[in-house]
GROMACS .gro file of C-alpha atoms in nm:
model
  258
    1MET     CA    1  -3.028  -4.860  -2.570
    2TYR     CA    2  -3.193  -4.835  -2.910
    3LYS     CA    3  -3.370  -5.141  -3.012
    4ILE     CA    4  -3.300  -5.094  -3.379
    5SER     CA    5  -3.127  -5.306  -3.642
    6PHE     CA    6  -2.831  -5.202  -3.851
    7LEU     CA    7  -2.701  -5.338  -4.181
    8VAL     CA    8  -2.326  -5.295  -4.241
    9VAL     CA    9  -2.219  -5.334  -4.609
   10ASP     CA   10  -1.853  -5.338  -4.684
   11ASP     CA   11  -1.618  -5.572  -4.892
   12SER     CA   12  -1.352  -5.548  -4.614
   13ALA     CA   13  -1.403  -5.803  -4.340
   14THR     CA   14  -1.200  -5.593  -4.105
   15ILE     CA   15  -1.422  -5.290  -4.152
   16ARG     CA   16  -1.734  -5.493  -4.105
   17THR     CA   17  -1.602  -5.642  -3.783
   18LEU     CA   18  -1.489  -5.299  -3.642
   19VAL     CA   19  -1.822  -5.129  -3.726
   20ASP     CA   20  -2.017  -5.421  -3.593
   21ARG     CA   21  -1.823  -5.408  -3.266
   22THR     CA   22  -1.861  -5.034  -3.227
   23LEU     CA   23  -2.236  -5.051  -3.294
   24ARG     CA   24  -2.283  -5.320  -3.027
   25LEU     CA   25  -2.084  -5.131  -2.778
   26ILE     CA   26  -2.255  -4.790  -2.829
   27PHE     CA   27  -2.614  -4.878  -2.924
   28ALA     CA   28  -2.677  -5.231  -2.800
   29PRO     CA   29  -2.893  -5.273  -3.103
   30GLU     CA   30  -3.150  -5.550  -3.164
   31ASN     CA   31  -2.948  -5.691  -3.474
   32VAL     CA   32  -2.641  -5.599  -3.678
   33PHE     CA   33  -2.652  -5.769  -4.019
   34LEU     CA   34  -2.330  -5.790  -4.226
   35ALA     CA   35  -2.291  -5.806  -4.592
   36GLU     CA   36  -1.984  -5.809  -4.816
   37ASP     CA   37  -2.145  -5.626  -5.112
   38GLY     CA   38  -2.467  -5.473  -5.232
   39ARG     CA   39  -2.601  -5.802  -5.371
   40ALA     CA   40  -2.583  -5.971  -5.032
   41ALA     CA   41  -2.723  -5.651  -4.866
   42LEU     CA   42  -3.035  -5.655  -5.088
   43GLU     CA   43  -3.106  -6.019  -4.986
   44ILE     CA   44  -3.093  -5.921  -4.618
   45LEU     CA   45  -3.301  -5.604  -4.673
   46ARG     CA   46  -3.582  -5.806  -4.842
   47SER     CA   47  -3.584  -6.072  -4.571
   48GLN     CA   48  -3.498  -5.889  -4.238
   49LYS     CA   49  -3.616  -5.569  -4.069
   50VAL     CA   50  -3.340  -5.306  -4.099
   51ASP     CA   51  -3.366  -4.956  -3.959
   52ILE     CA   52  -3.031  -4.800  -4.066
   53ILE     CA   53  -2.792  -4.888  -4.350
   54LEU     CA   54  -2.410  -4.815  -4.326
   55SER     CA   55  -2.256  -4.883  -4.665
   56ASP     CA   56  -1.923  -4.868  -4.833
   57TRP     CA   57  -1.933  -4.702  -5.186
   58ASN     CA   58  -1.677  -4.895  -5.381
   59MET     CA   59  -1.756  -5.264  -5.373
   60PRO     CA   60  -1.758  -5.561  -5.625
   61ASN     CA   61  -2.078  -5.698  -5.770
   62VAL     CA   62  -2.343  -5.443  -5.657
   63ASN     CA   63  -2.160  -5.122  -5.542
   64GLY     CA   64  -2.288  -4.863  -5.294
   65GLU     CA   65  -2.441  -4.633  -5.560
   66GLU     CA   66  -2.631  -4.922  -5.711
   67LEU     CA   67  -2.745  -5.044  -5.364
   68LEU     CA   68  -2.859  -4.691  -5.286
   69TYR     CA   69  -3.058  -4.673  -5.612
   70GLU     CA   70  -3.232  -5.004  -5.533
   71VAL     CA   71  -3.320  -4.891  -5.181
   72ARG     CA   72  -3.456  -4.549  -5.283
   73ASN     CA   73  -3.667  -4.701  -5.559
   74ASP     CA   74  -3.822  -4.973  -5.342
   75ARG     CA   75  -4.135  -4.858  -5.160
   76ALA     CA   76  -4.072  -5.099  -4.871
   77LEU     CA   77  -3.704  -4.976  -4.823
   78GLN     CA   78  -3.694  -4.615  -4.950
   79GLU     CA   79  -3.734  -4.450  -4.609
   80ILE     CA   80  -3.447  -4.628  -4.447
   81PRO     CA   81  -3.163  -4.389  -4.350
   82PHE     CA   82  -2.856  -4.460  -4.561
   83ILE     CA   83  -2.517  -4.371  -4.424
   84MET     CA   84  -2.236  -4.380  -4.686
   85MET     CA   85  -1.887  -4.483  -4.569
   86THR     CA   86  -1.624  -4.370  -4.821
   87THR     CA   87  -1.258  -4.288  -4.868
   88ASN     CA   88  -1.357  -4.002  -5.110
   89GLY     CA   89  -1.394  -3.676  -4.932
   90ASP     CA   90  -1.416  -3.466  -5.240
   91ARG     CA   91  -1.692  -3.197  -5.213
   92ASP     CA   92  -1.838  -3.268  -5.562
   93PHE     CA   93  -1.849  -3.643  -5.491
   94ILE     CA   94  -2.025  -3.577  -5.152
   95ILE     CA   95  -2.288  -3.339  -5.318
   96MET     CA   96  -2.345  -3.613  -5.588
   97ALA     CA   97  -2.401  -3.877  -5.322
   98ILE     CA   98  -2.643  -3.649  -5.137
   99GLN     CA   99  -2.842  -3.584  -5.457
  100LEU     CA  100  -2.870  -3.953  -5.513
  101GLY     CA  101  -3.038  -3.988  -5.162
  102VAL     CA  102  -2.760  -4.050  -4.912
  103THR     CA  103  -2.888  -3.950  -4.567
  104GLN     CA  104  -2.548  -3.901  -4.401
  105TYR     CA  105  -2.190  -3.964  -4.505
  106ILE     CA  106  -1.865  -4.041  -4.323
  107VAL     CA  107  -1.519  -4.033  -4.465
  108LYS     CA  108  -1.279  -4.321  -4.389
  109PRO     CA  109  -1.082  -4.343  -4.173
  110PHE     CA  110  -1.327  -4.229  -3.901
  111THR     CA  111  -1.349  -4.256  -3.516
  112ALA     CA  112  -1.623  -4.416  -3.324
  113THR     CA  113  -1.744  -4.080  -3.212
  114GLU     CA  114  -1.783  -3.956  -3.567
  115MET     CA  115  -1.985  -4.266  -3.652
  116GLU     CA  116  -2.205  -4.231  -3.339
  117ARG     CA  117  -2.277  -3.868  -3.436
  118LYS     CA  118  -2.394  -3.962  -3.782
  119ILE     CA  119  -2.605  -4.249  -3.656
  120ARG     CA  120  -2.776  -4.034  -3.394
  121ALA     CA  121  -2.856  -3.783  -3.659
  122SER     CA  122  -3.024  -4.060  -3.851
  123ILE     CA  123  -3.205  -4.175  -3.543
  124ASN     CA  124  -3.349  -3.821  -3.513
  125VAL     CA  125  -3.474  -3.843  -3.875
  126MET     CA  126  -3.641  -4.181  -3.787
  127ASN     CA  127  -3.809  -4.033  -3.482
  128ARG     CA  128  -3.921  -3.728  -3.662
  129ARG     CA  129  -4.107  -3.947  -3.917
  130GLN     CA  130  -4.323  -4.084  -3.633
  131GLU     CA  131  -4.466  -3.738  -3.562
  132GLN     CA  132  -4.797  -3.652  -3.714
  133ARG     CA  133  -4.736  -3.428  -4.004
  134TYR     CA  134  -4.953  -3.177  -4.197
  135ALA     CA  135  -4.952  -3.023  -4.541
  136LEU     CA  136  -4.995  -2.654  -4.580
  137PRO     CA  137  -5.226  -2.465  -4.809
  138GLU     CA  138  -5.062  -2.254  -5.087
  139HIS     CA  139  -4.774  -2.059  -4.931
  140VAL     CA  140  -4.421  -1.937  -4.980
  141ALA     CA  141  -4.143  -2.106  -4.783
  142THR     CA  142  -3.811  -1.908  -4.749
  143LEU     CA  143  -3.500  -2.085  -4.608
  144ARG     CA  144  -3.198  -1.876  -4.488
  145VAL     CA  145  -2.856  -2.035  -4.449
  146ASN     CA  146  -2.549  -1.835  -4.373
  147LYS     CA  147  -2.735  -1.511  -4.488
  148LYS     CA  148  -2.838  -1.661  -4.822
  149SER     CA  149  -3.209  -1.704  -4.894
  150PHE     CA  150  -3.377  -1.986  -5.086
  151SER     CA  151  -3.747  -1.999  -5.188
  152GLY     CA  152  -3.921  -2.339  -5.200
  153GLN     CA  153  -4.231  -2.539  -5.110
  154LEU     CA  154  -4.299  -2.685  -4.769
  155LEU     CA  155  -4.395  -3.052  -4.806
  156ASP     CA  156  -4.514  -3.101  -4.445
  157ILE     CA  157  -4.443  -2.975  -4.096
  158SER     CA  158  -4.470  -3.110  -3.739
  159ARG     CA  159  -4.367  -2.993  -3.388
  160THR     CA  160  -4.020  -3.136  -3.444
  161GLY     CA  161  -3.938  -3.075  -3.808
  162ALA     CA  162  -4.029  -3.001  -4.160
  163ALA     CA  163  -3.961  -3.113  -4.518
  164LEU     CA  164  -3.903  -2.878  -4.809
  165THR     CA  165  -3.856  -2.908  -5.184
  166GLY     CA  166  -3.842  -2.693  -5.489
  167MET     CA  167  -3.502  -2.541  -5.431
  168LYS     CA  168  -3.173  -2.549  -5.624
  169PHE     CA  169  -2.884  -2.700  -5.447
  170ASP     CA  170  -2.602  -2.455  -5.323
  171PRO     CA  171  -2.289  -2.556  -5.146
  172VAL     CA  172  -2.388  -2.332  -4.854
  173ILE     CA  173  -2.665  -2.581  -4.772
  174GLY     CA  174  -2.504  -2.866  -4.588
  175LEU     CA  175  -2.593  -3.135  -4.350
  176PHE     CA  176  -2.611  -3.022  -3.979
  177ARG     CA  177  -2.600  -2.655  -4.068
  178MET     CA  178  -2.850  -2.428  -3.886
  179ALA     CA  179  -3.121  -2.273  -4.114
  180GLU     CA  180  -3.405  -2.028  -4.049
  181LEU     CA  181  -3.756  -2.099  -4.198
  182GLU     CA  182  -4.020  -1.847  -4.273
  183LEU     CA  183  -4.367  -1.924  -4.398
  184LYS     CA  184  -4.607  -1.685  -4.574
  185LEU     CA  185  -4.966  -1.772  -4.689
  186LEU     CA  186  -5.075  -1.663  -5.033
  187ASP     CA  187  -5.413  -1.492  -5.065
  188PRO     CA  188  -5.617  -1.721  -5.299
  189ASN     CA  189  -5.786  -1.416  -5.453
  190GLY     CA  190  -5.470  -1.226  -5.517
  191LEU     CA  191  -5.619  -0.919  -5.347
  192GLU     CA  192  -5.396  -0.892  -5.040
  193GLN     CA  193  -5.022  -0.930  -4.991
  194GLU     CA  194  -4.864  -1.239  -4.846
  195THR     CA  195  -4.943  -1.289  -4.479
  196SER     CA  196  -4.657  -1.386  -4.260
  197LEU     CA  197  -4.751  -1.713  -4.093
  198LEU     CA  198  -4.435  -1.807  -3.908
  199SER     CA  199  -4.085  -1.667  -3.885
  200GLY     CA  200  -3.771  -1.705  -3.680
  201LEU     CA  201  -3.811  -2.087  -3.684
  202PHE     CA  202  -3.454  -2.228  -3.661
  203GLY     CA  203  -3.381  -2.593  -3.737
  204ARG     CA  204  -3.080  -2.808  -3.822
  205ILE     CA  205  -3.059  -2.968  -4.169
  206VAL     CA  206  -3.057  -3.340  -4.108
  207ARG     CA  207  -3.135  -3.479  -4.457
  208LEU     CA  208  -3.047  -3.372  -4.811
  209GLU     CA  209  -3.157  -3.576  -5.122
  210ALA     CA  210  -3.215  -3.524  -5.490
  211ALA     CA  211  -3.572  -3.456  -5.593
  212ASP     CA  212  -3.733  -3.698  -5.837
  213THR     CA  213  -3.608  -3.609  -6.178
  214PHE     CA  214  -3.502  -3.764  -6.509
  215HIS     CA  215  -3.230  -3.517  -6.575
  216PRO     CA  216  -2.885  -3.642  -6.449
  217THR     CA  217  -2.751  -3.289  -6.397
  218SER     CA  218  -3.050  -3.146  -6.213
  219LEU     CA  219  -2.986  -2.940  -5.893
  220ASP     CA  220  -3.339  -2.983  -5.762
  221PHE     CA  221  -3.336  -3.136  -5.417
  222GLN     CA  222  -3.529  -3.194  -5.094
  223LEU     CA  223  -3.428  -3.133  -4.741
  224ALA     CA  224  -3.549  -3.198  -4.388
  225LEU     CA  225  -3.509  -2.972  -4.084
  226TYR     CA  226  -3.506  -3.076  -3.719
  227PHE     CA  227  -3.653  -2.837  -3.473
  228HIS     CA  228  -3.497  -2.867  -3.124
  229PRO     CA  229  -3.774  -2.762  -2.880
  230GLY     CA  230  -3.515  -2.677  -2.609
  231THR     CA  231  -3.361  -2.402  -2.813
  232MET     CA  232  -3.686  -2.260  -2.972
  233GLU     CA  233  -3.799  -1.915  -2.852
  234ARG     CA  234  -4.128  -1.928  -2.654
  235ASP     CA  235  -4.314  -1.696  -2.896
  236VAL     CA  236  -4.194  -1.906  -3.199
  237GLU     CA  237  -4.299  -2.226  -3.020
  238ARG     CA  238  -4.636  -2.078  -2.955
  239GLN     CA  239  -4.680  -1.974  -3.319
  240LEU     CA  240  -4.579  -2.327  -3.436
  241GLY     CA  241  -4.825  -2.488  -3.187
  242LYS     CA  242  -5.107  -2.258  -3.322
  243LEU     CA  243  -5.019  -2.358  -3.668
  244ILE     CA  244  -5.024  -2.719  -3.604
  245LYS     CA  245  -5.356  -2.687  -3.414
  246TRP     CA  246  -5.509  -2.498  -3.700
  247LEU     CA  247  -5.381  -2.754  -3.958
  248ALA     CA  248  -5.508  -3.042  -3.743
  249SER     CA  249  -5.862  -2.872  -3.733
  250LYS     CA  250  -5.860  -2.872  -4.117
  251ALA     CA  251  -5.781  -3.243  -4.146
  252PRO     CA  252  -6.082  -3.492  -4.161
  253ASP     CA  253  -6.119  -3.736  -3.882
  254VAL     CA  254  -6.210  -4.012  -4.123
  255ILE     CA  255  -6.134  -4.062  -4.486
  256ALA     CA  256  -6.409  -4.276  -4.612
  257GLU     CA  257  -6.390  -4.513  -4.910
  258ASP     CA  258  -6.565  -4.420  -5.234
   0.00000   0.00000   0.00000
C-alpha cells in the first residue's frame, strides 16, 4: 500500500515481532528493519533508507532519548518522523518528549488501530513536506486553540499545511487538536495598521517539537499544521490559493551561483 520503510527499535523481541507483523499486515511496506537498541538502530539508519522510526524509550546501551538526539542532530536523518513507544503516559513526560523532537507518541499497551492512526499522521507529515512551500514577508501569525490565542512566526506555508515557531508551549496545544490560523501583514513603513491576509484557516496539529535552544527548560517550540482541503470553506480556500500564487510570483525562477 505504502512503499515506505519502517525501523522498529525495542529491546523486547516480542514487541519487535508484534509491531513488525502489524506493519506488514496493514501497510505492506517495502522494508521493516528491526533493532534491539539505539546503537543497532543508528547502524541501520546510516546504511539503509528509513522513512519512519518507531522506538521504545527505555532500552540498554543507547536509549530512545539518546537515539532521538542523534537523529534530530544528523542532517541526513533529522526529518524522519519519530514515533515514541512508551509505558510512561505521564503528561509532563510526554511534553518533554515532544519538546525533544518526538513526532508522535503511543503508550504501551496499544492496539493495532492506535498504531495505525499514529503512523498515518506521520505519513501525512511526510506527504506535506513534498509540497512546494513559501516563506512570508514580515507578518503576525496568530494561532487559536480551544479559545486561547498564541502569537508566533510562520516559517512556511503550502496548500496543505504550515509550520510555525516563536510560541511558548501550553498544555492546550496538543497533537491532533484543531487550531485556527490567522495571518496579518505588517506595513514596512509603520504608517498603516496590520492588514489581514488570511483568517479562518483551520488545521490539525500534526507535529510538535522543541525549537533549537541551549536552555534545557525552554518552552519555545515549533509546530506543523495540516490543512484538510475537503473541510476548508471555499472562500478560505480561494484566499489561500491567492496567497500561494502571490508568493510564487515573488520567488525567483532561478537562483544563480555567485
